[in-house]
CSV table of C-alpha atoms in Angstrom, one decimal:
chain,number,residue,atom,x,y,z
A,1,MET,CA,-0.4,-0.1,0.1
A,2,SER,CA,1.7,3.3,-0.7
A,3,ALA,CA,1.2,6.7,1.1
A,4,PRO,CA,-1.3,9.3,0.9
A,5,ILE,CA,-0.1,12.1,-1.0
A,6,ARG,CA,0.7,14.9,1.4
A,7,GLU,CA,-0.6,18.3,-0.4
A,8,ARG,CA,1.4,20.6,1.6
A,9,ALA,CA,4.2,21.0,3.4
A,10,PRO,CA,5.0,22.0,6.6
A,11,ASP,CA,5.8,25.3,5.4
A,12,GLY,CA,2.4,25.4,3.9
A,13,GLU,CA,3.8,25.5,0.1
A,14,GLU,CA,2.6,22.8,-2.2
A,15,SER,CA,4.6,19.6,-1.3
A,16,VAL,CA,7.3,17.7,-3.8
A,17,ASP,CA,5.0,14.4,-4.8
A,18,ALA,CA,2.4,16.5,-5.2
A,19,GLN,CA,4.2,18.9,-7.3
A,20,TYR,CA,5.5,16.2,-9.1
A,21,LEU,CA,2.0,14.4,-10.1
A,22,ALA,CA,1.0,17.9,-11.0
A,23,HIS,CA,4.1,17.8,-13.3
A,24,ARG,CA,2.9,14.8,-14.7
A,25,ARG,CA,-0.7,15.7,-14.7
A,26,SER,CA,-0.4,19.0,-16.9
A,27,ALA,CA,1.8,16.7,-19.4
A,28,THR,CA,-0.7,14.9,-20.1
A,29,GLU,CA,-4.1,16.8,-19.6
A,30,GLU,CA,-2.8,20.3,-20.5
A,31,GLY,CA,-0.5,19.8,-23.4
A,32,GLU,CA,2.2,21.1,-21.8
A,33,TRP,CA,5.4,19.4,-22.0
A,34,PRO,CA,6.0,16.0,-20.9
A,35,TRP,CA,7.6,15.8,-17.1
A,36,PRO,CA,9.4,12.8,-16.9
A,37,GLU,CA,8.9,10.0,-15.3
A,38,GLY,CA,10.8,9.3,-11.7
A,39,VAL,CA,12.2,13.2,-11.9
A,40,LEU,CA,11.3,14.6,-8.2
A,41,PRO,CA,11.1,18.7,-8.2
A,42,ILE,CA,13.1,19.7,-4.7
A,43,CYS,CA,13.6,23.4,-5.5
A,44,SER,CA,14.0,26.3,-7.9
A,45,PRO,CA,16.1,28.6,-8.2
A,46,GLY,CA,13.5,30.8,-10.2
A,47,CYS,CA,12.8,32.2,-13.4
A,48,GLY,CA,10.6,29.1,-13.9
A,49,MET,CA,13.6,25.9,-12.9
A,50,TYR,CA,13.7,23.1,-11.3
A,51,SER,CA,15.9,21.6,-9.5
A,52,CYS,CA,15.6,18.9,-9.8
A,53,VAL,CA,16.3,14.9,-8.3
A,54,ASP,CA,15.9,11.7,-10.8
A,55,CYS,CA,15.3,8.6,-8.0
A,56,ARG,CA,15.8,6.5,-10.9
A,57,SER,CA,19.5,6.8,-11.0
A,58,GLU,CA,21.9,5.1,-9.5
A,59,HIS,CA,23.1,8.4,-7.9
A,60,THR,CA,20.3,10.6,-6.7
A,61,THR,CA,21.1,13.1,-10.4
A,62,VAL,CA,20.4,16.1,-9.0
A,63,LEU,CA,18.9,17.7,-12.6
A,64,LEU,CA,18.1,21.4,-14.6
A,65,PHE,CA,14.9,22.2,-15.9
A,66,GLU,CA,15.2,25.1,-17.8
A,67,PRO,CA,11.9,25.9,-19.3
A,68,ASN,CA,12.5,28.8,-21.7
A,69,ALA,CA,14.1,26.2,-24.4
A,70,ASP,CA,12.9,25.7,-27.7
A,71,GLU,CA,12.1,22.2,-27.7
A,72,PRO,CA,11.3,19.5,-24.4
A,73,GLU,CA,14.5,17.6,-24.5
A,74,HIS,CA,16.5,20.9,-24.2
A,75,ALA,CA,15.5,22.1,-21.1
A,76,TRP,CA,16.7,19.4,-18.9
A,77,TYR,CA,20.4,19.4,-18.2
A,78,VAL,CA,23.1,17.5,-15.7
A,79,ASP,CA,23.0,19.9,-12.4
A,80,GLN,CA,25.0,17.3,-10.1
A,81,PRO,CA,25.8,13.7,-10.5
A,82,GLY,CA,24.4,13.0,-7.3
A,83,LEU,CA,22.4,14.6,-4.6
A,84,ALA,CA,24.9,14.6,-1.7
A,85,ARG,CA,27.2,16.4,-4.1
A,86,TRP,CA,24.9,19.2,-4.6
A,87,LEU,CA,23.5,19.4,-0.9
A,88,ARG,CA,27.1,20.0,-0.2
A,89,SER,CA,28.0,22.8,-2.9
A,90,TRP,CA,25.0,24.3,-2.3
A,91,LEU,CA,25.3,24.6,1.7
A,92,ASP,CA,29.6,25.6,1.0
A,93,GLY,CA,28.2,27.9,-1.2
A,94,THR,CA,29.5,26.8,-4.3
A,95,ALA,CA,27.2,26.0,-7.0
A,96,TRP,CA,26.3,27.6,-10.1
A,97,TYR,CA,23.3,29.9,-8.4
A,98,SER,CA,25.1,30.9,-5.1
A,99,GLU,CA,25.6,34.7,-4.6
A,100,GLU,CA,29.2,33.9,-4.2
A,101,SER,CA,29.9,31.9,-7.0
A,102,GLU,CA,32.8,32.0,-10.0
A,103,ASP,CA,31.3,29.6,-12.1
A,104,GLU,CA,28.2,31.4,-12.8
A,105,GLY,CA,27.7,30.8,-16.3
A,106,ALA,CA,28.5,26.9,-16.3
A,107,ASP,CA,28.5,24.7,-19.0
A,108,MET,CA,25.9,22.1,-18.3
A,109,ALA,CA,25.5,18.5,-19.9
A,110,PRO,CA,22.2,17.9,-21.3
A,111,TRP,CA,20.4,15.2,-19.8
A,112,PRO,CA,20.4,12.2,-22.5
A,113,ASP,CA,17.8,10.3,-20.5
A,114,PHE,CA,14.8,12.6,-21.6
A,115,SER,CA,13.3,11.2,-24.3
A,116,ALA,CA,13.6,7.4,-23.0
A,117,ARG,CA,11.6,9.1,-19.7
A,118,VAL,CA,9.0,10.5,-21.3
């Protein structure tokens, strides 16, 4: 038996599981870009972007969804190869989106698994 979906997080924001299901649903019901299966949005650095965890990858790869791309397959990038590394870079201020970071325009590799996961 699966756990019930929690609609709101303790801070009042929509829970990540509810966000994931909403993204998956809007892709099919509203004709929006497809949201890959098993990709959980964990935070938003702004401008419509999402940092997401690929829950099907062995090392919990962190992806960046950048909705301003020309095509859905061009909107997904590998931010960090693992969640632990992503969290460390966030905490120590070296992540690309941190004010202290000198790697502001880091070139991220496109996520190669997009087509197989939608």
